[in-house]
Amino acid sequence: MEGSALRSAKAASAATATKAKKSGGFSFSTYMRRYGTLYLLLVLPIVFFIVFRYTPMAYILMAFKKNNIIKPPWQVDWAKNNGFEWFIKAFKDQQFIRALGNTIKLNLLDLVCGFPAPIIMALLLNELAFKRFKKVTQTILYLPHFLSWIIISGLALRLLADNDGLVNILYKQMKGDPNAVLPFLSKTNWWVGSYIALGIWKEAGWGTIIYLAALTGISPELYEAAAVDGAGRFRRMWHVTLPGLRPTIIVLLIMRLGSILGSEFDRPLALSNKLVTNASTVISIYVYQKGIQGGQYSLTTAVGLFQSVVGVIFLLGANSLAKRFGERGIM
Amino acid sequence: MIKSKQTKIGDIIIVLICLLLIFICLVPMLNVLARSLSSSNYLIRNEVILWPKGWNVDAYKTVLSNAKYVHSLWYTALLTVGCTILSLTMTVICSYPLTYDQLKGG
């Protein structure tokens, strides 16, 4: 990846810089003359971050105060139980517990099934001998990434619906029985399977781009050495390709684990229907129903804060775990 | 490169798997495309799978003649171009100074 070349260049320049630095460092005016324009460039993004990312953090206070969005939260009274009223209320709510369980279940399944899929696809594409077929396949495979979830839900209905879907029409013709049906979208467990499968269909092709880029960084001499040692195709994949992909895999896994409690909104909303609400209500849908439709802003801010805190804990934990494995984490 | 028989069989299997994946990725979109270009009597009988039957562009005419849809399309295009330019500019001017290791606070 070009990141590793950049990193080695940075390491080299840092080494020379530390050797050249005097004990007190540069004087302020020399430093500013040298690097002043860089700071100027940084002003605009820093302003953006402060305005759009850090200032709204002050409103997290809403989670600990009474439900009132007309006044800013520092002017509102504290909630009961030292401000933890909303957290207690959320955890006593059956709907929230079910939404939490659904979120964890769907995210874990997504991780287990959807994380290896781009890796396997990248390994598969890497083994193709015909260059032009490889490029054509790659382009076609990452086309579904560009469709939004609303469109994909329409496609899913066209294909998987109980009576009108393409798959069920062919199934009915095959079985000769007009009542035979594969309930992809109407039974809860089948729905979860379709949800995960559609997620893989959409994102696997796009994910292969990163892995294929990382694969080009593995030196071909390693492959040749393995071939000379008598390694067949799968052995080479196991001993050369996968260890070469290890840093990329670990970084992407850390980033994925950081959002283990997060949930996207349009995916479950678009794909769900009234028959599967037991399995399809995730935290983001719960927040939408309770917060925006139900007006309980403090409760849902508390839920969101809980999500973020757990996400940060997972991120830090995964990062330190990766560092213990010897890879560089993301911070 | 002289390939053993096993490698050649492996190559063919991999090509077949890739063709299957391409099929899976393309069939839903081709199905929708075929349905949009078919006439409604074939659609009701669910006979359209991959190729349009009874050529009919009425759906496209309806959408493109409605001013609301055309306005939405135009707005989407404008939004995409604007957002891409803005986010790319922001990312570049934020990341270039960060590549300097000597920069304090970077």
Coordinates of C-alpha atoms in Angstrom, one line a residue:
Chain A
M1 CA 0.0 0.0 0.0
E2 CA 1.2 3.5 -0.5
G3 CA 0.8 4.0 3.2
S4 CA 3.8 1.8 4.0
A5 CA 6.0 3.7 1.5
L6 CA 4.9 7.0 3.1
R7 CA 5.5 5.6 6.6
S8 CA 9.1 4.6 5.7
A9 CA 9.8 8.0 4.1
K10 CA 8.4 9.7 7.2
A11 CA 10.6 7.5 9.5
A12 CA 13.7 8.4 7.5
S13 CA 12.9 12.2 7.6
A14 CA 12.1 12.0 11.4
A15 CA 15.4 10.3 12.0
T16 CA 17.3 13.1 10.3
A17 CA 15.2 15.7 11.9
T18 CA 15.9 14.4 15.4
K19 CA 19.6 14.3 14.7
A20 CA 19.5 17.9 13.4
K21 CA 17.5 19.3 16.3
K22 CA 19.5 21.3 18.9
S23 CA 18.8 20.6 22.6
G24 CA 16.3 23.5 22.7
G25 CA 14.7 22.9 19.3
F26 CA 14.2 25.7 16.8
S27 CA 13.3 29.2 17.8
F28 CA 9.6 30.1 17.5
S29 CA 10.1 32.5 14.5
T30 CA 12.2 30.0 12.5
Y31 CA 9.7 27.3 13.2
M32 CA 6.8 29.5 12.1
R33 CA 8.6 30.7 9.0
R34 CA 9.2 27.1 8.0
Y35 CA 5.9 25.5 8.8
G36 CA 3.6 28.6 8.9
T37 CA 1.8 27.7 5.7
L38 CA 1.0 24.2 6.9
Y39 CA -0.7 25.6 10.0
L40 CA -2.6 28.0 7.7
L41 CA -3.8 25.0 5.7
L42 CA -5.0 23.3 8.8
V43 CA -7.1 26.2 10.0
L44 CA -10.1 25.4 7.9
P45 CA -10.4 21.7 8.8
I46 CA -9.8 22.5 12.5
V47 CA -12.6 25.0 12.4
F48 CA -14.9 22.5 10.7
F49 CA -14.1 19.9 13.4
I50 CA -14.6 22.3 16.3
V51 CA -18.0 23.6 14.9
F52 CA -19.4 20.3 13.7
R53 CA -17.9 17.7 15.9
Y54 CA -16.8 19.1 19.3
T55 CA -19.3 21.9 19.9
P56 CA -22.3 19.5 19.7
M57 CA -20.6 17.3 22.4
A58 CA -21.8 19.9 24.9
Y59 CA -25.3 18.8 24.2
I60 CA -24.5 15.3 25.6
L61 CA -25.6 17.0 28.8
M62 CA -29.2 16.5 27.6
A63 CA -28.9 12.9 28.6
F64 CA -28.6 13.8 32.3
K65 CA -31.2 16.6 32.4
K66 CA -35.0 16.7 32.2
N67 CA -36.6 16.4 28.8
N68 CA -36.6 19.9 27.4
I69 CA -35.3 20.8 24.0
I70 CA -36.4 24.4 24.0
K71 CA -33.8 25.6 26.5
P72 CA -30.1 24.7 26.1
P73 CA -29.2 21.8 28.5
W74 CA -27.2 23.9 30.9
Q75 CA -30.3 25.8 31.8
V76 CA -32.5 22.8 32.4
D77 CA -33.0 21.0 35.8
W78 CA -31.1 17.9 36.5
A79 CA -33.0 14.6 36.0
K80 CA -33.9 12.4 39.0
N81 CA -31.5 9.8 40.5
N82 CA -28.5 12.2 40.2
G83 CA -29.2 12.6 36.5
F84 CA -29.2 8.9 35.7
E85 CA -33.0 8.6 35.4
W86 CA -33.0 8.2 31.7
F87 CA -30.4 5.4 31.7
I88 CA -32.4 3.5 34.4
K89 CA -35.5 4.1 32.4
A90 CA -33.9 2.8 29.2
F91 CA -32.6 -0.4 30.7
K92 CA -36.0 -1.1 32.2
D93 CA -37.7 -0.7 28.9
Q94 CA -38.4 -4.0 27.2
Q95 CA -38.3 -2.5 23.8
F96 CA -34.8 -1.1 24.4
I97 CA -33.5 -4.4 25.7
R98 CA -34.9 -6.2 22.6
A99 CA -33.4 -3.5 20.3
L100 CA -30.0 -3.9 22.0
G101 CA -30.2 -7.6 21.6
N102 CA -31.1 -7.3 17.9
T103 CA -28.3 -4.8 17.3
I104 CA -25.7 -7.0 18.9
K105 CA -27.0 -10.1 17.1
L106 CA -27.1 -8.5 13.7
N107 CA -23.7 -6.7 14.1
L108 CA -22.0 -9.9 15.3
L109 CA -23.4 -11.9 12.4
D110 CA -22.4 -9.2 10.0
L111 CA -18.9 -9.3 11.5
V112 CA -18.6 -13.1 11.3
C113 CA -20.0 -13.5 7.9
G114 CA -19.4 -10.1 6.3
F115 CA -15.8 -9.5 7.4
P116 CA -14.2 -12.6 5.8
A117 CA -16.2 -12.2 2.6
P118 CA -14.0 -9.5 1.0
I119 CA -10.9 -11.3 2.1
I120 CA -12.0 -14.5 0.4
M121 CA -13.1 -12.6 -2.7
A122 CA -9.7 -10.8 -2.9
L123 CA -7.8 -14.1 -2.6
L124 CA -10.0 -15.5 -5.3
L125 CA -9.5 -12.6 -7.6
N126 CA -5.8 -12.7 -6.9
E127 CA -5.7 -16.3 -8.2
L128 CA -7.2 -15.4 -11.6
A129 CA -4.7 -15.8 -14.4
F130 CA -6.5 -13.7 -17.0
K131 CA -5.8 -10.0 -16.4
R132 CA -8.7 -8.6 -18.3
F133 CA -11.2 -11.0 -16.9
K134 CA -10.0 -10.0 -13.4
K135 CA -10.5 -6.3 -14.1
V136 CA -14.0 -6.9 -15.5
T137 CA -14.9 -9.1 -12.6
Q138 CA -13.7 -6.6 -10.1
T139 CA -15.7 -3.8 -11.7
I140 CA -18.9 -5.8 -11.8
L141 CA -18.5 -7.0 -8.2
Y142 CA -18.3 -3.6 -6.7
L143 CA -21.2 -2.2 -8.6
P144 CA -23.8 -3.0 -5.9
H145 CA -21.9 -0.7 -3.5
F146 CA -23.2 2.3 -5.3
L147 CA -26.8 1.5 -4.8
S148 CA -28.5 2.9 -1.7
W149 CA -30.3 0.7 0.7
I150 CA -33.7 2.0 -0.4
I151 CA -33.0 0.8 -3.9
I152 CA -31.6 -2.5 -2.7
S153 CA -34.8 -3.0 -0.6
G154 CA -36.8 -2.6 -3.8
L155 CA -34.5 -5.1 -5.6
A156 CA -34.9 -7.5 -2.6
L157 CA -38.6 -7.2 -2.8
R158 CA -38.6 -8.0 -6.5
L159 CA -36.4 -11.0 -6.0
L160 CA -37.4 -12.4 -2.6
A161 CA -41.0 -11.5 -2.0
D162 CA -43.3 -14.3 -1.0
N163 CA -45.6 -14.4 -4.0
D164 CA -44.2 -12.0 -6.7
G165 CA -40.5 -12.5 -6.1
L166 CA -38.4 -14.1 -8.9
V167 CA -36.9 -16.7 -6.7
N168 CA -40.3 -17.8 -5.3
I169 CA -41.9 -17.9 -8.8
L170 CA -39.2 -20.2 -10.0
Y171 CA -39.5 -22.3 -6.8
K172 CA -43.3 -22.6 -7.3
Q173 CA -42.8 -23.7 -10.9
M174 CA -40.2 -26.2 -9.8
K175 CA -42.3 -27.7 -7.0
G176 CA -45.5 -27.5 -9.1
D177 CA -47.3 -26.3 -5.9
P178 CA -48.6 -22.7 -5.9
N179 CA -48.4 -22.6 -2.1
A180 CA -44.8 -23.6 -1.8
V181 CA -42.8 -20.6 -0.6
L182 CA -39.3 -19.7 0.6
P183 CA -40.2 -17.0 3.2
F184 CA -37.0 -14.9 2.7
L185 CA -38.6 -11.7 4.0
S186 CA -41.5 -12.9 6.1
K187 CA -40.1 -15.3 8.7
T188 CA -37.7 -13.9 11.4
N189 CA -34.8 -16.2 11.0
W190 CA -34.9 -16.2 7.2
W191 CA -35.1 -12.4 7.4
V192 CA -32.0 -12.2 9.4
G193 CA -30.2 -14.4 6.8
S194 CA -31.4 -12.2 4.0
Y195 CA -30.3 -9.1 5.8
I196 CA -26.8 -10.4 6.3
A197 CA -26.7 -11.8 2.7
L198 CA -27.8 -8.5 1.2
G199 CA -25.1 -6.7 3.3
I200 CA -22.5 -9.1 1.9
W201 CA -23.9 -8.6 -1.6
K202 CA -23.5 -4.9 -1.3
E203 CA -20.2 -4.4 0.5
A204 CA -18.0 -7.4 -0.3
G205 CA -17.0 -6.2 -3.8
W206 CA -16.1 -2.7 -2.5
G207 CA -14.1 -4.2 0.4
T208 CA -11.9 -6.3 -2.0
I209 CA -10.4 -3.1 -3.3
I210 CA -8.5 -2.4 -0.1
Y211 CA -7.3 -6.0 0.2
L212 CA -6.3 -6.2 -3.5
A213 CA -4.3 -3.0 -3.0
A214 CA -2.6 -4.6 0.0
L215 CA -1.9 -7.8 -1.9
T216 CA 0.2 -5.9 -4.5
G217 CA 2.6 -5.0 -1.6
I218 CA 3.5 -8.7 -1.1
S219 CA 6.8 -9.4 -2.9
P220 CA 6.5 -12.0 -5.7
E221 CA 9.8 -13.5 -4.5
L222 CA 8.0 -14.9 -1.5
Y223 CA 5.5 -16.7 -3.8
E224 CA 8.3 -18.0 -6.0
A225 CA 10.3 -19.2 -2.9
A226 CA 7.1 -21.0 -1.7
A227 CA 6.5 -22.6 -5.1
V228 CA 10.1 -23.8 -5.2
D229 CA 9.6 -25.3 -1.7
G230 CA 6.7 -27.3 -3.2
A231 CA 3.7 -25.2 -1.9
G232 CA 0.6 -25.7 -3.9
R233 CA -2.1 -23.0 -4.4
F234 CA -3.7 -23.3 -1.0
R235 CA -0.5 -23.6 0.9
R236 CA 0.8 -20.4 -0.8
M237 CA -2.4 -18.7 0.1
W238 CA -2.1 -19.7 3.7
H239 CA 1.6 -19.1 4.2
V240 CA 2.3 -16.1 2.0
T241 CA -0.8 -14.2 1.1
L242 CA -2.7 -14.2 4.4
P243 CA 0.3 -13.2 6.5
G244 CA 0.9 -10.4 4.0
L245 CA -2.6 -9.2 4.5
R246 CA -2.4 -9.4 8.3
P247 CA -1.8 -5.7 9.0
T248 CA -4.6 -4.6 6.8
I249 CA -7.0 -7.2 8.3
I250 CA -6.2 -6.1 11.8
V251 CA -6.6 -2.4 11.2
L252 CA -10.0 -2.9 9.4
L253 CA -11.1 -5.3 12.2
I254 CA -10.3 -2.7 14.8
M255 CA -12.3 -0.1 13.0
R256 CA -15.2 -2.5 12.6
L257 CA -15.2 -3.4 16.3
G258 CA -15.4 0.2 17.2
S259 CA -18.9 0.3 15.8
I260 CA -20.1 -2.9 17.3
L261 CA -23.1 -1.2 19.0
G262 CA -23.7 1.3 16.3
S263 CA -26.4 0.7 13.8
E264 CA -27.1 2.2 10.5
F265 CA -30.6 3.5 10.1
D266 CA -31.7 3.1 6.5
R267 CA -30.7 -0.6 6.2
P268 CA -33.0 -2.0 8.8
L269 CA -35.7 0.5 8.1
A270 CA -35.8 -0.2 4.4
L271 CA -35.5 -4.0 4.6
S272 CA -38.0 -4.5 7.5
N273 CA -41.7 -5.0 7.3
K274 CA -44.5 -5.5 9.8
L275 CA -44.0 -9.3 10.0
V276 CA -40.4 -9.2 11.3
T277 CA -40.3 -6.2 13.7
N278 CA -39.2 -8.5 16.5
A279 CA -35.9 -9.0 14.8
S280 CA -35.6 -5.8 12.8
T281 CA -35.9 -3.2 15.5
V282 CA -32.4 -2.1 16.2
I283 CA -31.1 0.8 18.4
S284 CA -31.3 3.4 15.6
I285 CA -34.9 2.5 14.8
Y286 CA -35.7 2.6 18.5
V287 CA -34.1 6.0 18.8
Y288 CA -36.1 7.2 15.8
Q289 CA -39.4 5.9 17.2
K290 CA -38.9 7.1 20.7
G291 CA -36.9 10.2 20.1
I292 CA -38.1 11.9 17.0
Q293 CA -41.6 10.4 16.7
G294 CA -42.2 10.2 20.5
G295 CA -40.4 13.4 21.6
Q296 CA -38.3 11.8 24.3
Y297 CA -35.0 13.5 23.4
S298 CA -33.3 13.0 26.7
L299 CA -34.0 9.3 26.8
T300 CA -32.6 8.7 23.3
T301 CA -29.6 10.9 24.0
A302 CA -28.8 8.7 26.9
V303 CA -29.1 5.7 24.6
G304 CA -26.8 7.3 22.1
L305 CA -24.3 8.1 24.8
F306 CA -24.3 4.5 26.0
Q307 CA -23.7 3.3 22.4
S308 CA -20.7 5.7 22.0
V309 CA -19.1 4.8 25.3
V310 CA -19.3 1.1 24.6
G311 CA -18.0 1.7 21.2
V312 CA -15.0 3.6 22.5
I313 CA -14.3 0.8 25.1
F314 CA -14.3 -1.8 22.3
L315 CA -12.1 0.4 20.1
L316 CA -9.5 0.9 22.8
G317 CA -9.7 -2.8 23.8
A318 CA -9.2 -3.9 20.2
N319 CA -6.4 -1.4 19.6
S320 CA -4.5 -2.6 22.7
L321 CA -5.1 -6.2 21.7
A322 CA -3.7 -5.5 18.2
K323 CA -0.6 -3.8 19.7
R324 CA -0.1 -6.9 21.8
F325 CA -0.1 -9.0 18.6
G326 CA 2.7 -6.9 17.3
E327 CA 0.8 -4.9 14.8
R328 CA 0.6 -1.1 14.9
G329 CA -2.9 -0.1 16.1
I330 CA -4.7 2.9 14.8
M331 CA -3.7 5.1 17.7
Chain B
M1 CA 4.8 -21.4 -17.4
I2 CA 4.1 -25.1 -17.4
K3 CA 1.1 -25.8 -15.2
S4 CA 0.3 -29.1 -13.7
K5 CA -3.1 -30.7 -14.3
Q6 CA -4.2 -29.8 -10.7
T7 CA -3.4 -26.1 -11.2
K8 CA -5.4 -26.1 -14.4
I9 CA -8.4 -27.7 -12.8
G10 CA -8.1 -25.1 -10.0
D11 CA -8.0 -22.3 -12.5
I12 CA -11.2 -23.5 -14.2
I13 CA -13.0 -23.9 -10.8
I14 CA -11.9 -20.3 -9.8
V15 CA -13.2 -18.9 -13.1
L16 CA -16.5 -20.7 -12.6
I17 CA -16.8 -19.3 -9.1
C18 CA -16.1 -15.8 -10.4
L19 CA -18.7 -16.3 -13.1
L20 CA -21.2 -17.3 -10.5
L21 CA -20.4 -14.2 -8.4
I22 CA -20.8 -12.0 -11.5
F23 CA -24.2 -13.6 -12.2
I24 CA -25.3 -13.1 -8.6
C25 CA -24.3 -9.4 -8.7
L26 CA -25.8 -8.7 -12.1
V27 CA -29.1 -10.6 -12.1
P28 CA -31.1 -8.4 -9.8
M29 CA -30.2 -5.3 -11.7
L30 CA -30.8 -6.9 -15.1
N31 CA -34.1 -8.2 -13.9
V32 CA -35.3 -4.7 -12.8
L33 CA -34.0 -3.3 -16.1
A34 CA -35.9 -5.9 -18.1
R35 CA -39.1 -5.3 -16.1
S36 CA -38.9 -1.5 -16.6
L37 CA -38.8 -2.0 -20.4
S38 CA -41.6 -4.6 -20.6
S39 CA -45.3 -4.1 -21.2
S40 CA -47.6 -4.5 -18.3
N41 CA -49.5 -7.7 -19.4
Y42 CA -46.3 -9.7 -19.2
L43 CA -45.4 -8.1 -15.9
I44 CA -48.7 -9.1 -14.3
R45 CA -48.2 -12.7 -15.4
N46 CA -44.6 -12.6 -13.9
E47 CA -43.1 -13.8 -17.1
V48 CA -40.2 -11.3 -17.4
I49 CA -37.0 -12.7 -16.0
L50 CA -33.9 -11.3 -17.9
W51 CA -35.1 -10.0 -21.2
P52 CA -37.9 -7.5 -21.7
K53 CA -41.0 -8.8 -23.4
G54 CA -43.3 -6.5 -25.2
W55 CA -41.1 -3.4 -25.6
N56 CA -42.6 -0.5 -23.7
V57 CA -40.9 2.8 -22.6
D58 CA -44.0 4.3 -21.0
A59 CA -42.5 4.2 -17.5
Y60 CA -39.5 6.2 -18.6
K61 CA -41.7 8.7 -20.4
T62 CA -43.8 9.2 -17.3
V63 CA -40.8 9.8 -15.0
L64 CA -38.9 12.1 -17.3
S65 CA -41.9 14.2 -18.2
N66 CA -42.7 14.9 -14.6
A67 CA -41.0 18.1 -13.6
K68 CA -40.6 17.0 -9.9
Y69 CA -38.6 13.9 -10.8
V70 CA -36.3 15.8 -13.2
H71 CA -35.8 18.5 -10.6
S72 CA -34.8 15.8 -8.0
L73 CA -32.4 14.2 -10.4
W74 CA -30.8 17.5 -11.2
Y75 CA -30.5 18.3 -7.4
T76 CA -29.0 14.9 -6.7
A77 CA -26.3 15.4 -9.3
L78 CA -25.6 18.9 -8.0
L79 CA -25.4 17.6 -4.4
T80 CA -23.0 14.8 -5.4
V81 CA -20.6 17.0 -7.3
G82 CA -20.6 19.7 -4.6
C83 CA -20.1 17.3 -1.8
T84 CA -17.4 15.4 -3.5
I85 CA -15.4 18.6 -4.3
L86 CA -15.9 19.9 -0.8
S87 CA -14.9 16.7 1.1
L88 CA -12.0 16.0 -1.2
T89 CA -10.6 19.5 -0.7
M90 CA -11.1 19.3 3.1
T91 CA -9.4 15.9 3.3
V92 CA -6.4 17.0 1.2
I93 CA -5.7 20.2 3.1
C94 CA -6.1 18.4 6.4
S95 CA -3.9 15.5 5.5
Y96 CA -1.0 17.2 3.8
P97 CA 0.3 19.0 6.9
L98 CA -0.2 15.9 9.0
T99 CA 2.4 14.0 6.9
Y100 CA 5.1 16.2 8.3
D101 CA 6.4 14.4 11.4
Q102 CA 8.2 17.6 12.7
L103 CA 5.0 19.5 12.9
K104 CA 4.1 20.1 16.6
G105 CA 0.6 18.9 17.5
G106 CA 0.3 16.9 14.3

